[in-house]
Amino acid sequence: MAFPAHRHLWIFAFGILGNIVSFFVFLAPVPTFYRIYRNKSTEEFQSIPYLVALFSSMLWLYYAFLKGHSFLLITINSFGCVIEMVYIAIYIAYALRAARNSTIKLFALMNMGLFSLLILITHFIPNDDARATVFGWICTTISVSVFAAPLSIVARVVRTNSVEFMPFSLSFFLTLSAIMWFGYGFFQKDWCIMIPNIVGFVLGLSQMVLYGYYRNNEVVDEKLPQHVAINVVRPPPRVVSEVRPVTDEISPPIDRGEARADEQQPQPSQLPEGAVEVVVSGDDLGSDQPS
């Protein structure tokens, strides 16, 4: 495979661009966590994406140390580890007990237990280059899985004909990041970096095409119908307007001259809560009264 004479310059250029784009990708959840901080609640947000992102950054950081001469890979994944730890700490601080406990358990199992196990297993490989290669393919496998995670969002877009849950900006920056890191891996002759970013580019491009296809569709919120019950009772003409409880059976008009003080009060109506009964006098009806 032939490379330009200034291969190291290309590696540096793609590495710097990859760092810049990935920096903004890592900062994308900041509005979400500001909302969590402001509301003092994690609402319906899940911690799994941030735990997985932290796990991926930890793997690539260790791979960069094993491989050597990968300073730009170390810088961005170090930043990724720090920012994802901040996100997870905020989530744990404001999550309900069940969500907090599950987040801590998953962090202990995956980010501490599994990561330590992978380091321990590869530690027994005697050759440094072979150790880096094995760990690199482990990183590749996990990164492909991470890139494939948004497929559930793609399925939801197709099912609902709405891009509400698939922001274009995030898809764009993920695609751009995949291009930059593919270029970095290409000039490094590192298939472990190239393969997951090929997958990331294809999936990111597919999401943008899908966004362009469905973006003009209207989002219809499914809401329960709201009913207001209005019961209008028309008494005889020239009777003063008043508001009374509705009875199950409307009795005939009673002459007020013969009304007794101990007259039985009518039973409350069975209208839904919040309903309004309006009793209108004959004088207010105007031309609607029969002659």
mmCIF file of C-alpha atoms in Angstrom:
data_model
loop_
_atom_site.group_PDB
_atom_site.id
_atom_site.type_symbol
_atom_site.label_atom_id
_atom_site.label_comp_id
_atom_site.label_asym_id
_atom_site.label_seq_id
_atom_site.Cartn_x
_atom_site.Cartn_y
_atom_site.Cartn_z
ATOM 1 C CA MET A 1 0.000 0.000 0.000
ATOM 2 C CA ALA A 2 1.609 3.260 -1.175
ATOM 3 C CA PHE A 3 1.499 6.376 0.993
ATOM 4 C CA PRO A 4 2.449 9.973 0.268
ATOM 5 C CA ALA A 5 5.944 11.028 1.232
ATOM 6 C CA HIS A 6 4.603 13.184 4.063
ATOM 7 C CA ARG A 7 2.696 10.352 5.757
ATOM 8 C CA HIS A 8 3.412 11.605 9.272
ATOM 9 C CA LEU A 9 2.047 15.020 8.344
ATOM 10 C CA TRP A 10 -1.205 13.400 7.209
ATOM 11 C CA ILE A 11 -1.357 11.368 10.427
ATOM 12 C CA PHE A 12 -0.937 14.534 12.473
ATOM 13 C CA ALA A 13 -3.517 16.471 10.415
ATOM 14 C CA PHE A 14 -6.215 13.784 10.648
ATOM 15 C CA GLY A 15 -5.407 13.235 14.323
ATOM 16 C CA ILE A 16 -5.835 16.935 15.142
ATOM 17 C CA LEU A 17 -9.090 17.154 13.153
ATOM 18 C CA GLY A 18 -10.323 13.960 14.801
ATOM 19 C CA ASN A 19 -9.569 15.434 18.233
ATOM 20 C CA ILE A 20 -11.461 18.639 17.428
ATOM 21 C CA VAL A 21 -14.569 16.894 16.083
ATOM 22 C CA SER A 22 -14.599 14.252 18.821
ATOM 23 C CA PHE A 23 -14.245 17.007 21.423
ATOM 24 C CA PHE A 24 -17.584 18.467 20.312
ATOM 25 C CA VAL A 25 -19.155 15.003 20.135
ATOM 26 C CA PHE A 26 -18.159 14.364 23.761
ATOM 27 C CA LEU A 27 -19.699 17.724 24.742
ATOM 28 C CA ALA A 28 -23.007 17.017 22.966
ATOM 29 C CA PRO A 29 -24.763 15.724 26.149
ATOM 30 C CA VAL A 30 -24.001 18.929 28.118
ATOM 31 C CA PRO A 31 -27.538 20.374 27.595
ATOM 32 C CA THR A 32 -29.020 17.084 28.818
ATOM 33 C CA PHE A 33 -27.008 17.149 32.040
ATOM 34 C CA TYR A 34 -27.667 20.845 32.576
ATOM 35 C CA ARG A 35 -31.357 19.961 32.405
ATOM 36 C CA ILE A 36 -30.802 17.149 34.939
ATOM 37 C CA TYR A 37 -28.955 19.563 37.250
ATOM 38 C CA ARG A 38 -31.606 22.269 36.887
ATOM 39 C CA ASN A 39 -34.544 19.916 37.497
ATOM 40 C CA LYS A 40 -32.692 17.881 40.148
ATOM 41 C CA SER A 41 -33.965 14.746 38.395
ATOM 42 C CA THR A 42 -32.749 12.337 35.704
ATOM 43 C CA GLU A 43 -36.355 12.007 34.428
ATOM 44 C CA GLU A 44 -36.464 9.276 31.755
ATOM 45 C CA PHE A 45 -32.789 9.514 30.748
ATOM 46 C CA GLN A 46 -30.657 6.361 30.878
ATOM 47 C CA SER A 47 -27.066 6.024 32.080
ATOM 48 C CA ILE A 48 -26.085 3.135 29.773
ATOM 49 C CA PRO A 49 -24.883 5.288 26.810
ATOM 50 C CA TYR A 50 -22.444 7.150 29.072
ATOM 51 C CA LEU A 51 -21.182 3.993 30.757
ATOM 52 C CA VAL A 52 -20.562 2.418 27.329
ATOM 53 C CA ALA A 53 -18.863 5.580 26.038
ATOM 54 C CA LEU A 54 -16.592 5.585 29.101
ATOM 55 C CA PHE A 55 -15.794 1.897 28.584
ATOM 56 C CA SER A 56 -14.912 2.514 24.920
ATOM 57 C CA SER A 57 -12.644 5.462 25.806
ATOM 58 C CA MET A 58 -10.877 3.398 28.479
ATOM 59 C CA LEU A 59 -10.224 0.583 25.985
ATOM 60 C CA TRP A 60 -8.836 2.882 23.283
ATOM 61 C CA LEU A 61 -6.711 4.726 25.828
ATOM 62 C CA TYR A 62 -5.084 1.483 26.963
ATOM 63 C CA TYR A 63 -4.667 0.379 23.338
ATOM 64 C CA ALA A 64 -2.872 3.645 22.545
ATOM 65 C CA PHE A 65 -0.441 3.026 25.412
ATOM 66 C CA LEU A 66 0.211 -0.527 24.189
ATOM 67 C CA LYS A 67 0.699 0.524 20.581
ATOM 68 C CA GLY A 68 2.919 3.523 21.244
ATOM 69 C CA HIS A 69 3.385 6.642 19.088
ATOM 70 C CA SER A 70 -0.334 7.427 19.463
ATOM 71 C CA PHE A 71 -0.314 10.698 21.382
ATOM 72 C CA LEU A 72 -3.378 12.109 19.586
ATOM 73 C CA LEU A 73 -5.328 8.940 20.378
ATOM 74 C CA ILE A 74 -4.332 9.324 24.035
ATOM 75 C CA THR A 75 -5.390 12.989 24.275
ATOM 76 C CA ILE A 76 -8.954 12.599 23.010
ATOM 77 C CA ASN A 77 -9.685 9.400 24.923
ATOM 78 C CA SER A 78 -8.276 10.892 28.124
ATOM 79 C CA PHE A 79 -10.698 13.778 27.699
ATOM 80 C CA GLY A 80 -13.472 11.273 26.925
ATOM 81 C CA CYS A 81 -12.816 9.371 30.152
ATOM 82 C CA VAL A 82 -12.914 12.560 32.225
ATOM 83 C CA ILE A 83 -16.086 14.020 30.693
ATOM 84 C CA GLU A 84 -17.964 10.715 30.786
ATOM 85 C CA MET A 85 -17.032 10.298 34.462
ATOM 86 C CA VAL A 86 -18.485 13.755 35.124
ATOM 87 C CA TYR A 87 -21.719 12.811 33.312
ATOM 88 C CA ILE A 88 -22.021 9.570 35.289
ATOM 89 C CA ALA A 89 -21.353 11.355 38.601
ATOM 90 C CA ILE A 90 -24.108 13.893 37.867
ATOM 91 C CA TYR A 91 -26.473 11.097 36.886
ATOM 92 C CA ILE A 92 -25.800 9.164 40.102
ATOM 93 C CA ALA A 93 -26.258 12.328 42.190
ATOM 94 C CA TYR A 94 -29.772 13.046 40.873
ATOM 95 C CA ALA A 95 -31.086 9.575 39.970
ATOM 96 C CA LEU A 96 -33.719 7.737 41.964
ATOM 97 C CA ARG A 97 -32.474 4.931 44.185
ATOM 98 C CA ALA A 98 -33.232 2.108 41.713
ATOM 99 C CA ALA A 99 -31.548 3.902 38.777
ATOM 100 C CA ARG A 100 -28.615 4.932 40.980
ATOM 101 C CA ASN A 101 -28.029 1.389 42.218
ATOM 102 C CA SER A 102 -28.242 -0.126 38.717
ATOM 103 C CA THR A 103 -25.801 2.493 37.387
ATOM 104 C CA ILE A 104 -23.290 1.787 40.155
ATOM 105 C CA LYS A 105 -23.602 -1.978 39.626
ATOM 106 C CA LEU A 106 -23.112 -1.695 35.860
ATOM 107 C CA PHE A 107 -20.147 0.633 36.369
ATOM 108 C CA ALA A 108 -18.553 -1.877 38.740
ATOM 109 C CA LEU A 109 -19.188 -4.836 36.414
ATOM 110 C CA MET A 110 -18.255 -3.292 33.062
ATOM 111 C CA ASN A 111 -15.986 -0.313 33.637
ATOM 112 C CA MET A 112 -14.056 -1.869 36.490
ATOM 113 C CA GLY A 113 -14.517 -5.648 36.381
ATOM 114 C CA LEU A 114 -14.566 -6.390 32.636
ATOM 115 C CA PHE A 115 -11.914 -3.785 31.837
ATOM 116 C CA SER A 116 -9.583 -5.210 34.496
ATOM 117 C CA LEU A 117 -10.237 -8.744 33.226
ATOM 118 C CA LEU A 118 -9.299 -7.774 29.654
ATOM 119 C CA ILE A 119 -6.069 -6.174 30.851
ATOM 120 C CA LEU A 120 -5.263 -9.243 32.935
ATOM 121 C CA ILE A 121 -5.893 -11.668 30.054
ATOM 122 C CA THR A 122 -3.800 -9.734 27.527
ATOM 123 C CA HIS A 123 -1.040 -9.219 30.101
ATOM 124 C CA PHE A 124 -0.068 -12.879 29.758
ATOM 125 C CA ILE A 125 0.660 -12.460 26.031
ATOM 126 C CA PRO A 126 4.470 -12.314 26.013
ATOM 127 C CA ASN A 127 5.015 -10.271 22.859
ATOM 128 C CA ASP A 128 4.189 -6.551 23.111
ATOM 129 C CA ASP A 129 3.123 -6.258 19.465
ATOM 130 C CA ALA A 130 0.861 -9.315 19.751
ATOM 131 C CA ARG A 131 -0.655 -7.919 22.958
ATOM 132 C CA ALA A 132 -1.427 -4.626 21.219
ATOM 133 C CA THR A 133 -2.927 -6.464 18.225
ATOM 134 C CA VAL A 134 -5.205 -8.652 20.375
ATOM 135 C CA PHE A 135 -6.363 -5.715 22.459
ATOM 136 C CA GLY A 136 -6.871 -3.666 19.297
ATOM 137 C CA TRP A 137 -9.285 -6.235 17.872
ATOM 138 C CA ILE A 138 -11.133 -6.298 21.187
ATOM 139 C CA CYS A 139 -11.500 -2.511 20.876
ATOM 140 C CA THR A 140 -12.672 -2.899 17.284
ATOM 141 C CA THR A 141 -15.381 -5.403 18.211
ATOM 142 C CA ILE A 142 -16.725 -3.257 21.035
ATOM 143 C CA SER A 143 -16.565 -0.060 18.952
ATOM 144 C CA VAL A 144 -18.579 -1.660 16.142
ATOM 145 C CA SER A 145 -21.190 -2.607 18.737
ATOM 146 C CA VAL A 146 -21.252 0.975 20.013
ATOM 147 C CA PHE A 147 -21.684 2.338 16.482
ATOM 148 C CA ALA A 148 -24.507 -0.154 15.858
ATOM 149 C CA ALA A 149 -26.407 0.959 18.977
ATOM 150 C CA PRO A 150 -28.226 3.852 17.170
ATOM 151 C CA LEU A 151 -29.939 1.305 14.901
ATOM 152 C CA SER A 152 -32.775 1.210 17.452
ATOM 153 C CA ILE A 153 -33.268 4.945 16.878
ATOM 154 C CA VAL A 154 -33.278 4.370 13.108
ATOM 155 C CA ALA A 155 -35.996 1.736 13.528
ATOM 156 C CA ARG A 156 -38.007 4.171 15.636
ATOM 157 C CA VAL A 157 -37.726 6.887 12.972
ATOM 158 C CA VAL A 158 -39.020 4.498 10.301
ATOM 159 C CA ARG A 159 -41.841 3.306 12.570
ATOM 160 C CA THR A 160 -43.019 6.771 13.663
ATOM 161 C CA ASN A 161 -42.092 8.712 10.486
ATOM 162 C CA SER A 162 -40.525 11.310 12.802
ATOM 163 C CA VAL A 163 -36.917 12.429 13.351
ATOM 164 C CA GLU A 164 -37.726 13.936 16.754
ATOM 165 C CA PHE A 165 -35.397 11.507 18.545
ATOM 166 C CA MET A 166 -32.559 11.602 15.981
ATOM 167 C CA PRO A 167 -30.947 15.062 15.954
ATOM 168 C CA PHE A 168 -29.183 15.844 12.678
ATOM 169 C CA SER A 169 -26.256 17.648 14.324
ATOM 170 C CA LEU A 170 -25.209 14.584 16.321
ATOM 171 C CA SER A 171 -25.435 12.305 13.256
ATOM 172 C CA PHE A 172 -23.399 14.826 11.247
ATOM 173 C CA PHE A 173 -20.593 15.138 13.811
ATOM 174 C CA LEU A 174 -20.427 11.378 14.363
ATOM 175 C CA THR A 175 -20.068 10.886 10.598
ATOM 176 C CA LEU A 176 -17.420 13.598 10.379
ATOM 177 C CA SER A 177 -15.570 12.062 13.325
ATOM 178 C CA ALA A 178 -15.604 8.656 11.607
ATOM 179 C CA ILE A 179 -14.063 10.207 8.468
ATOM 180 C CA MET A 180 -11.261 11.872 10.425
ATOM 181 C CA TRP A 181 -10.353 8.817 12.461
ATOM 182 C CA PHE A 182 -10.533 6.582 9.391
ATOM 183 C CA GLY A 183 -7.973 8.865 7.743
ATOM 184 C CA TYR A 184 -5.826 8.685 10.869
ATOM 185 C CA GLY A 185 -6.015 4.869 10.910
ATOM 186 C CA PHE A 186 -5.414 4.682 7.161
ATOM 187 C CA PHE A 187 -2.112 6.554 7.310
ATOM 188 C CA GLN A 188 -1.177 4.641 10.474
ATOM 189 C CA LYS A 189 -1.874 1.379 8.590
ATOM 190 C CA ASP A 190 -4.046 0.361 11.541
ATOM 191 C CA TRP A 191 -7.082 -1.755 10.625
ATOM 192 C CA CYS A 192 -8.251 -1.752 14.234
ATOM 193 C CA ILE A 193 -8.946 1.975 13.858
ATOM 194 C CA MET A 194 -10.166 1.873 10.259
ATOM 195 C CA ILE A 195 -12.827 -0.865 10.535
ATOM 196 C CA PRO A 196 -15.039 0.637 13.281
ATOM 197 C CA ASN A 197 -14.897 4.034 11.584
ATOM 198 C CA ILE A 198 -15.959 2.541 8.242
ATOM 199 C CA VAL A 199 -19.004 1.148 10.048
ATOM 200 C CA GLY A 200 -19.522 4.483 11.813
ATOM 201 C CA PHE A 201 -19.380 6.395 8.512
ATOM 202 C CA VAL A 202 -21.932 4.113 6.816
ATOM 203 C CA LEU A 203 -24.349 4.264 9.754
ATOM 204 C CA GLY A 204 -23.926 8.018 10.208
ATOM 205 C CA LEU A 205 -24.511 8.678 6.509
ATOM 206 C CA SER A 206 -27.605 6.447 6.610
ATOM 207 C CA GLN A 207 -28.980 8.447 9.540
ATOM 208 C CA MET A 208 -28.489 11.738 7.695
ATOM 209 C CA VAL A 209 -30.225 10.387 4.575
ATOM 210 C CA LEU A 210 -33.075 9.151 6.761
ATOM 211 C CA TYR A 211 -33.282 12.561 8.429
ATOM 212 C CA GLY A 212 -33.556 14.284 5.053
ATOM 213 C CA TYR A 213 -36.351 11.915 4.011
ATOM 214 C CA TYR A 214 -38.487 12.243 7.157
ATOM 215 C CA ARG A 215 -37.653 15.753 8.383
ATOM 216 C CA ASN A 216 -40.723 17.445 6.846
ATOM 217 C CA ASN A 217 -43.186 15.004 8.380
ATOM 218 C CA GLU A 218 -45.472 16.424 11.050
ATOM 219 C CA VAL A 219 -45.088 15.078 14.571
ATOM 220 C CA VAL A 220 -48.485 14.102 15.935
ATOM 221 C CA ASP A 221 -48.671 13.756 19.685
ATOM 222 C CA GLU A 222 -51.091 11.139 20.894
ATOM 223 C CA LYS A 223 -53.041 12.727 23.723
ATOM 224 C CA LEU A 224 -56.128 11.698 25.614
ATOM 225 C CA PRO A 225 -59.211 13.690 24.533
ATOM 226 C CA GLN A 226 -60.221 16.466 26.902
ATOM 227 C CA HIS A 227 -63.956 16.763 27.483
ATOM 228 C CA VAL A 228 -65.875 19.601 29.118
ATOM 229 C CA ALA A 229 -69.438 18.718 30.144
ATOM 230 C CA ILE A 230 -71.920 21.592 30.031
ATOM 231 C CA ASN A 231 -75.492 20.966 31.157
ATOM 232 C CA VAL A 232 -77.928 23.751 30.220
ATOM 233 C CA VAL A 233 -81.336 23.756 31.969
ATOM 234 C CA ARG A 234 -84.009 26.135 30.659
ATOM 235 C CA PRO A 235 -86.566 27.066 33.343
ATOM 236 C CA PRO A 236 -89.874 28.872 32.638
ATOM 237 C CA PRO A 237 -89.683 32.507 31.479
ATOM 238 C CA ARG A 238 -89.090 35.390 33.923
ATOM 239 C CA VAL A 239 -87.463 33.187 36.583
ATOM 240 C CA VAL A 240 -84.303 34.657 38.142
ATOM 241 C CA SER A 241 -81.101 32.982 36.946
ATOM 242 C CA GLU A 242 -79.398 30.743 39.453
ATOM 243 C CA VAL A 243 -76.858 27.951 39.606
ATOM 244 C CA ARG A 244 -78.097 24.738 41.223
ATOM 245 C CA PRO A 245 -76.801 21.152 41.492
ATOM 246 C CA VAL A 246 -78.046 18.866 38.739
ATOM 247 C CA THR A 247 -80.457 16.087 39.757
ATOM 248 C CA ASP A 248 -80.828 12.769 38.021
ATOM 249 C CA GLU A 249 -84.462 13.648 37.288
ATOM 250 C CA ILE A 250 -85.538 17.245 36.674
ATOM 251 C CA SER A 251 -88.749 17.908 38.608
ATOM 252 C CA PRO A 252 -91.452 20.296 37.315
ATOM 253 C CA PRO A 253 -91.196 23.980 38.242
ATOM 254 C CA ILE A 254 -92.388 24.849 41.759
ATOM 255 C CA ASP A 255 -94.232 28.069 42.522
ATOM 256 C CA ARG A 256 -91.988 29.995 44.882
ATOM 257 C CA GLY A 257 -94.975 31.289 46.806
ATOM 258 C CA GLU A 258 -95.737 27.726 47.925
ATOM 259 C CA ALA A 259 -92.134 26.644 48.535
ATOM 260 C CA ARG A 260 -91.477 25.382 52.055
ATOM 261 C CA ALA A 261 -88.333 26.087 54.074
ATOM 262 C CA ASP A 262 -87.736 22.401 54.623
ATOM 263 C CA GLU A 263 -87.787 21.594 50.907
ATOM 264 C CA GLN A 264 -85.612 18.556 50.168
ATOM 265 C CA GLN A 265 -82.352 19.483 48.506
ATOM 266 C CA PRO A 266 -81.678 17.745 45.163
ATOM 267 C CA GLN A 267 -78.869 15.175 44.965
ATOM 268 C CA PRO A 268 -75.567 16.233 43.372
ATOM 269 C CA SER A 269 -75.116 15.301 39.745
ATOM 270 C CA GLN A 270 -72.816 12.567 38.548
ATOM 271 C CA LEU A 271 -70.976 14.875 36.158
ATOM 272 C CA PRO A 272 -67.245 14.350 35.760
ATOM 273 C CA GLU A 273 -65.042 16.344 38.077
ATOM 274 C CA GLY A 274 -64.535 19.891 36.815
ATOM 275 C CA ALA A 275 -67.796 19.960 34.761
ATOM 276 C CA VAL A 276 -69.871 23.151 34.882
ATOM 277 C CA GLU A 277 -73.670 23.407 35.004
ATOM 278 C CA VAL A 278 -75.154 26.601 33.659
ATOM 279 C CA VAL A 279 -78.781 27.492 34.436
ATOM 280 C CA VAL A 280 -80.068 30.231 32.152
ATOM 281 C CA SER A 281 -83.153 32.364 32.823
ATOM 282 C CA GLY A 282 -85.853 32.950 30.326
ATOM 283 C CA ASP A 283 -84.999 36.619 30.034
ATOM 284 C CA ASP A 284 -81.469 35.699 28.951
ATOM 285 C CA LEU A 285 -82.692 33.321 26.242
ATOM 286 C CA GLY A 286 -84.236 36.045 24.111
ATOM 287 C CA SER A 287 -85.555 34.887 20.799
ATOM 288 C CA ASP A 288 -84.635 31.270 21.523
ATOM 289 C CA GLN A 289 -87.710 30.781 23.776
ATOM 290 C CA PRO A 290 -90.718 29.150 22.122
ATOM 291 C CA SER A 291 -93.714 31.465 21.747
#
